[in-house]
GROMACS .gro file of C-alpha atoms in nm:
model
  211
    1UNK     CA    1   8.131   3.142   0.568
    2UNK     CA    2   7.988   3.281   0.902
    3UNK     CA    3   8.044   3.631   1.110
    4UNK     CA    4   8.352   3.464   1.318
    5UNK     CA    5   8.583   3.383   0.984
    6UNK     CA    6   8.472   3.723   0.817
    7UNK     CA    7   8.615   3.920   1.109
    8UNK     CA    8   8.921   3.691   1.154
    9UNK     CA    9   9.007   3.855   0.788
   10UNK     CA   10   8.927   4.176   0.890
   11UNK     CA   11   9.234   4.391   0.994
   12UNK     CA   12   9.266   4.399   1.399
   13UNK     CA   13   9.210   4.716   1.533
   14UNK     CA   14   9.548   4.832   1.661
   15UNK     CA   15   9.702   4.817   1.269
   16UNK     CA   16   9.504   5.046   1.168
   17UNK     CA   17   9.414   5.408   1.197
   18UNK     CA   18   9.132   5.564   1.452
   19UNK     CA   19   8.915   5.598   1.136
   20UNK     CA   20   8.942   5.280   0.959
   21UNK     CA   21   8.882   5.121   1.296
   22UNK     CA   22   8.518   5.246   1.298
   23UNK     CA   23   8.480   5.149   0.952
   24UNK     CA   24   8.588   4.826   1.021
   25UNK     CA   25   8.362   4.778   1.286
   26UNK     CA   26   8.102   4.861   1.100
   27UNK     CA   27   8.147   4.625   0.809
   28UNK     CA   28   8.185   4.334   1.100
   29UNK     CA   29   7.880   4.469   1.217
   30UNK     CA   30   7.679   4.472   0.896
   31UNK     CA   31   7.815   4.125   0.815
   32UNK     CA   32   7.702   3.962   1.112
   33UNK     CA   33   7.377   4.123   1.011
   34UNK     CA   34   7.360   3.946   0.697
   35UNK     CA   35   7.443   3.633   0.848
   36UNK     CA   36   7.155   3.661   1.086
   37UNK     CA   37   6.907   3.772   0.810
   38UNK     CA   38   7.004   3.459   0.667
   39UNK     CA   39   6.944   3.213   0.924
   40UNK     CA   40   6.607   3.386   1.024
   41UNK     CA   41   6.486   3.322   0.640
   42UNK     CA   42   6.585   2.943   0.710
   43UNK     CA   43   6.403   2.941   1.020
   44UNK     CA   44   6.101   3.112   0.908
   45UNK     CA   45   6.097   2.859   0.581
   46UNK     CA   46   6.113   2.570   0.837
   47UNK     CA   47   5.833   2.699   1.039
   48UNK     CA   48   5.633   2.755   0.743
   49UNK     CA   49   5.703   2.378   0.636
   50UNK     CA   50   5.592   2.245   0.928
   51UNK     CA   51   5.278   2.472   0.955
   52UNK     CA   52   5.222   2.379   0.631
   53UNK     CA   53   5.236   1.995   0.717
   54UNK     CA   54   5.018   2.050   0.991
   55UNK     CA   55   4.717   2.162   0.821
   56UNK     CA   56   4.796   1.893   0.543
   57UNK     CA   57   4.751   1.642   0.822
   58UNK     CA   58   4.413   1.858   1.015
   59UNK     CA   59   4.296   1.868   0.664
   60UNK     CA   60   4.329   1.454   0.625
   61UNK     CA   61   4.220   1.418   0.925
   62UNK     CA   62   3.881   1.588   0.867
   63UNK     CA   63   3.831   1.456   0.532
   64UNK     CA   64   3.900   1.090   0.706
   65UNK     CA   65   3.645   1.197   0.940
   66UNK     CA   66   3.398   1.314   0.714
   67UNK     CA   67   3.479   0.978   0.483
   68UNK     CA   68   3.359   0.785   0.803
   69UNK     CA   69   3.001   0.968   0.845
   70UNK     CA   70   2.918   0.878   0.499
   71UNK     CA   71   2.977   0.513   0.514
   72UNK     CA   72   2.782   0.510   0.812
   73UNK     CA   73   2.507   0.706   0.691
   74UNK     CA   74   2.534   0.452   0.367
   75UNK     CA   75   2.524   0.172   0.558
   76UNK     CA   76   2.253   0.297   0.816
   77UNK     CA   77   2.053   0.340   0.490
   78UNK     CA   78   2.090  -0.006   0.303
   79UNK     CA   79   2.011  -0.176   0.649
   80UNK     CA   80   1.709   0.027   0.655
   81UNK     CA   81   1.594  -0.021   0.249
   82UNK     CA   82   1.642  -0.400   0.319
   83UNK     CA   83   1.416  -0.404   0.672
   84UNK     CA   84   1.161  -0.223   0.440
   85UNK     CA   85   1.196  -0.476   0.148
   86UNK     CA   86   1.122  -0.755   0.416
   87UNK     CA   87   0.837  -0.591   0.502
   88UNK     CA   88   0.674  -0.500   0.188
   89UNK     CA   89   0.768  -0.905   0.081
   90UNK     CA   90   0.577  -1.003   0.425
   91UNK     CA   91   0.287  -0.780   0.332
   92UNK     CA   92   0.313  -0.909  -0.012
   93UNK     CA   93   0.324  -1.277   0.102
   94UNK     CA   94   0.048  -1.232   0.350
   95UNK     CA   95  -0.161  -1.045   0.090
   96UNK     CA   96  -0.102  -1.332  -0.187
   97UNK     CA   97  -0.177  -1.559   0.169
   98UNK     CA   98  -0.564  -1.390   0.219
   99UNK     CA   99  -0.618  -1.398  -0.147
  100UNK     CA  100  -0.588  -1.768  -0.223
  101UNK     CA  101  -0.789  -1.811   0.139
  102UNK     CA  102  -1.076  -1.567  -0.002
  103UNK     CA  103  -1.104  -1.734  -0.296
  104UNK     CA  104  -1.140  -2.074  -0.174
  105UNK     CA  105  -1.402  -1.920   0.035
  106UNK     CA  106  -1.575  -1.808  -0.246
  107UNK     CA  107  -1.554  -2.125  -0.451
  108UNK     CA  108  -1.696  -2.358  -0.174
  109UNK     CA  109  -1.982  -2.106  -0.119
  110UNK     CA  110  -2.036  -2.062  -0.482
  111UNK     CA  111  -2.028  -2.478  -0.471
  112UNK     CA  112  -2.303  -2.425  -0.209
  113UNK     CA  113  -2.514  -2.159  -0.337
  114UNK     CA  114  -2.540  -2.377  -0.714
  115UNK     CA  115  -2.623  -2.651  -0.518
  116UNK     CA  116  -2.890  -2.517  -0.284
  117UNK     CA  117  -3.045  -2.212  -0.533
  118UNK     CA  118  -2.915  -2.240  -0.881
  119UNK     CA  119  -3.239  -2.248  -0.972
  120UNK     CA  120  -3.317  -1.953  -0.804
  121UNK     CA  121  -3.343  -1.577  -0.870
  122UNK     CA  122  -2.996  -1.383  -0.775
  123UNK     CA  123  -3.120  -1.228  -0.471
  124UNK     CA  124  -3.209  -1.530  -0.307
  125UNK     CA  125  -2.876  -1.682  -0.439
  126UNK     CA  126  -2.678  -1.411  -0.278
  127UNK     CA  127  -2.929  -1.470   0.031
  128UNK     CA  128  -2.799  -1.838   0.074
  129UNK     CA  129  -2.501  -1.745   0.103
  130UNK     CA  130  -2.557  -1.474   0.382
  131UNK     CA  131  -2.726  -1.759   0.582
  132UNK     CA  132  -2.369  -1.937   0.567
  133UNK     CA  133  -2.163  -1.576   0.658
  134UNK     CA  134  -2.416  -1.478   0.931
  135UNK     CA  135  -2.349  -1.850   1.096
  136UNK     CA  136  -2.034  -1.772   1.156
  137UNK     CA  137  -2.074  -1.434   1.294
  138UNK     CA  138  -2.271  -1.618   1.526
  139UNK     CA  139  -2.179  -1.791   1.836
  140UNK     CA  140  -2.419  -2.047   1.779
  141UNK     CA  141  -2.240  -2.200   1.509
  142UNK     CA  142  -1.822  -2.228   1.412
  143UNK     CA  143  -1.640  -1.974   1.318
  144UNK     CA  144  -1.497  -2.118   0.969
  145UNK     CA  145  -1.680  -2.155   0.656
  146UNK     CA  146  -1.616  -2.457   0.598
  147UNK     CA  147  -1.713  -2.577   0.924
  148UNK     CA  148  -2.032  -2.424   0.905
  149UNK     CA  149  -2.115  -2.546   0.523
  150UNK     CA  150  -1.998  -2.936   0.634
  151UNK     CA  151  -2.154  -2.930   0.947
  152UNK     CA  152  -2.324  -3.256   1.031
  153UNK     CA  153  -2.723  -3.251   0.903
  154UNK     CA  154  -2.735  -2.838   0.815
  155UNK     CA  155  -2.671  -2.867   0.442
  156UNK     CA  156  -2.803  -3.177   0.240
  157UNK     CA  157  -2.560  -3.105  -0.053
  158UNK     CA  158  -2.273  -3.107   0.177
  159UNK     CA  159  -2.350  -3.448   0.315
  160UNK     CA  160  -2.467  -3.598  -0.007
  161UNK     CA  161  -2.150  -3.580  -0.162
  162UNK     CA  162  -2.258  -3.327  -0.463
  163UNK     CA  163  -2.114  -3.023  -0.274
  164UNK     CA  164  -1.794  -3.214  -0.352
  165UNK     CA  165  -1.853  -3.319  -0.691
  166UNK     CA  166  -1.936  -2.946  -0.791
  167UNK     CA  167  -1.690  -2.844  -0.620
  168UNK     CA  168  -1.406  -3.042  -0.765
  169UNK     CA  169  -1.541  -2.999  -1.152
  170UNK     CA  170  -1.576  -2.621  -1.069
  171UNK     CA  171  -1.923  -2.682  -1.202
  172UNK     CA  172  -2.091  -2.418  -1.028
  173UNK     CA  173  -2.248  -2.125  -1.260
  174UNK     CA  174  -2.098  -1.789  -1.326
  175UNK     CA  175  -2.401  -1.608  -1.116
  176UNK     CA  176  -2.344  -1.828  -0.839
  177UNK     CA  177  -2.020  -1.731  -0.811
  178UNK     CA  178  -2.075  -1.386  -0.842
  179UNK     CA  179  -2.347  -1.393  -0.566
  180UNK     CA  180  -2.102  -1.573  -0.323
  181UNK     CA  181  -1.847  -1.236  -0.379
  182UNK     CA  182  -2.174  -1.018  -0.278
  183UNK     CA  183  -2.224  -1.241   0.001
  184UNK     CA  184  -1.863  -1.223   0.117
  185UNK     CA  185  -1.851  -0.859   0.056
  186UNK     CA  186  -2.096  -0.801   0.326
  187UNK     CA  187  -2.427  -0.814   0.110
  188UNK     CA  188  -2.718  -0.961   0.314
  189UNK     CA  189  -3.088  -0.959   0.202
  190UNK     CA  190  -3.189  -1.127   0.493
  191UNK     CA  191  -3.080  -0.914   0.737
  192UNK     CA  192  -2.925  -1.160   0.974
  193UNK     CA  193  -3.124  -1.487   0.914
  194UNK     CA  194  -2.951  -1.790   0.995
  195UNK     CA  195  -3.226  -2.078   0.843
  196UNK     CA  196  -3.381  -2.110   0.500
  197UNK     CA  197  -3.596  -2.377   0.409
  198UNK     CA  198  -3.903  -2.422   0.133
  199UNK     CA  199  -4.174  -2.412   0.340
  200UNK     CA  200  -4.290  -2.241   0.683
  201UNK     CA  201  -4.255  -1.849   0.772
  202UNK     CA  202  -4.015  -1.584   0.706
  203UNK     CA  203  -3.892  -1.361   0.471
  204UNK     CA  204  -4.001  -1.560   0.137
  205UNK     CA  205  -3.719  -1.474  -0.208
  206UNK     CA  206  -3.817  -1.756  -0.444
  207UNK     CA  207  -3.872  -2.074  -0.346
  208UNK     CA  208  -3.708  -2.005  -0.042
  209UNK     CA  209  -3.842  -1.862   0.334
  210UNK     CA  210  -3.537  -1.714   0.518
  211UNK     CA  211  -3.591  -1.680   0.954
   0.00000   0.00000   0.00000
């Protein structure tokens, strides 16, 4: 029921007395009031709604937002754990790489140093192999062990064929093999000869004279 169909119910104004008119008007008045009060509660509750629906949405919005930045920063994350995985499994691969080269290197100068001065005392075992190391520091000679140690009419062994044989059959003693790790680890008696034979000058360690 709205204001209009209340006051068509009301008594008109000229049936009734100068009194009951004003009270009359004032119920229409007070009616229409209540009407009003009504429809401003509706309105208010829609507002409300829709300001309510609004932050829902900000809200979802931010949390979508937010959502985003994390799977970024995830992924930005695993990409970088994987390009450091590579490169600990390169540095892994190249260290597993200079290990099996180093210890070829030491079993062909281990080879060499039985061959040459197994019968010698361990200084001048680790000597003989500081002749082959200081070869290839210099620019003399190549710059490869095994170039140097097979290099045509410098080692007898090598050309003879035993270098091989020892070599093969791993036949070379425990001391010469530790003297060709002091060798490689920088260890040098000789102080930068490049010759040794068993006769002649130099600085004499056994049987040997190193110049």
């Amino acid at each position: 029921m709205n204001c209009h169909s209340i006051r068509r119910k009301l008594p008109v104004a000229g049936s009734v007395g100068k009194g009951s008119k004003k009270i009359v008007l004032f119920l229409a008045a007070l009616i229409c009031t209540v009407c009003m009060t009504g429809f401003t509660a509706k309105a208010a509750s829609v507002e409300g709604n829709v300001r309510h629906s609004r932050s829902i949405a900000v809200q979802t919005r931010e949390t979508i937002r937010v959502q985003k930045i994390r799977l970024k920063q995830a992924v930005l994350e695993k990409e970088q754990e994987i390009r450091r995985q590579k490169i600990r499994a390169k540095r892994e691969a190249r260290k597993k790489q200079e290990q099996k080269k180093l210890k070829k290197q030491q079993e062909l100068l281990a080879a060499l140093i039985f061959c040459e001065a197994g019968n010698q005392p361990y200084k001048g075992q680790v000597a003989v192999g500081a002749v082959v190391l200081n070869r290839i520091k210099s620019k003399t000679y190549p710059d490869s062990m095994k170039e140097v140690i097979y290099q045509c009419g410098q080692f007898g062994p090598a050309g003879s064929g035993w270098l091989n044989r020892v070599l093969q059959n791993k036949s070379y003693t425990k001391t010469a093999w530790k003297a060709a790790a002091d060798a490689l680890k920088g260890k040098d008696p000789i102080n930068g000869c490049l010759y040794f034979n068993q006769g002649g000058s130099g600085k004499k360690i056994g049987d040997h004279y190193f110049h």
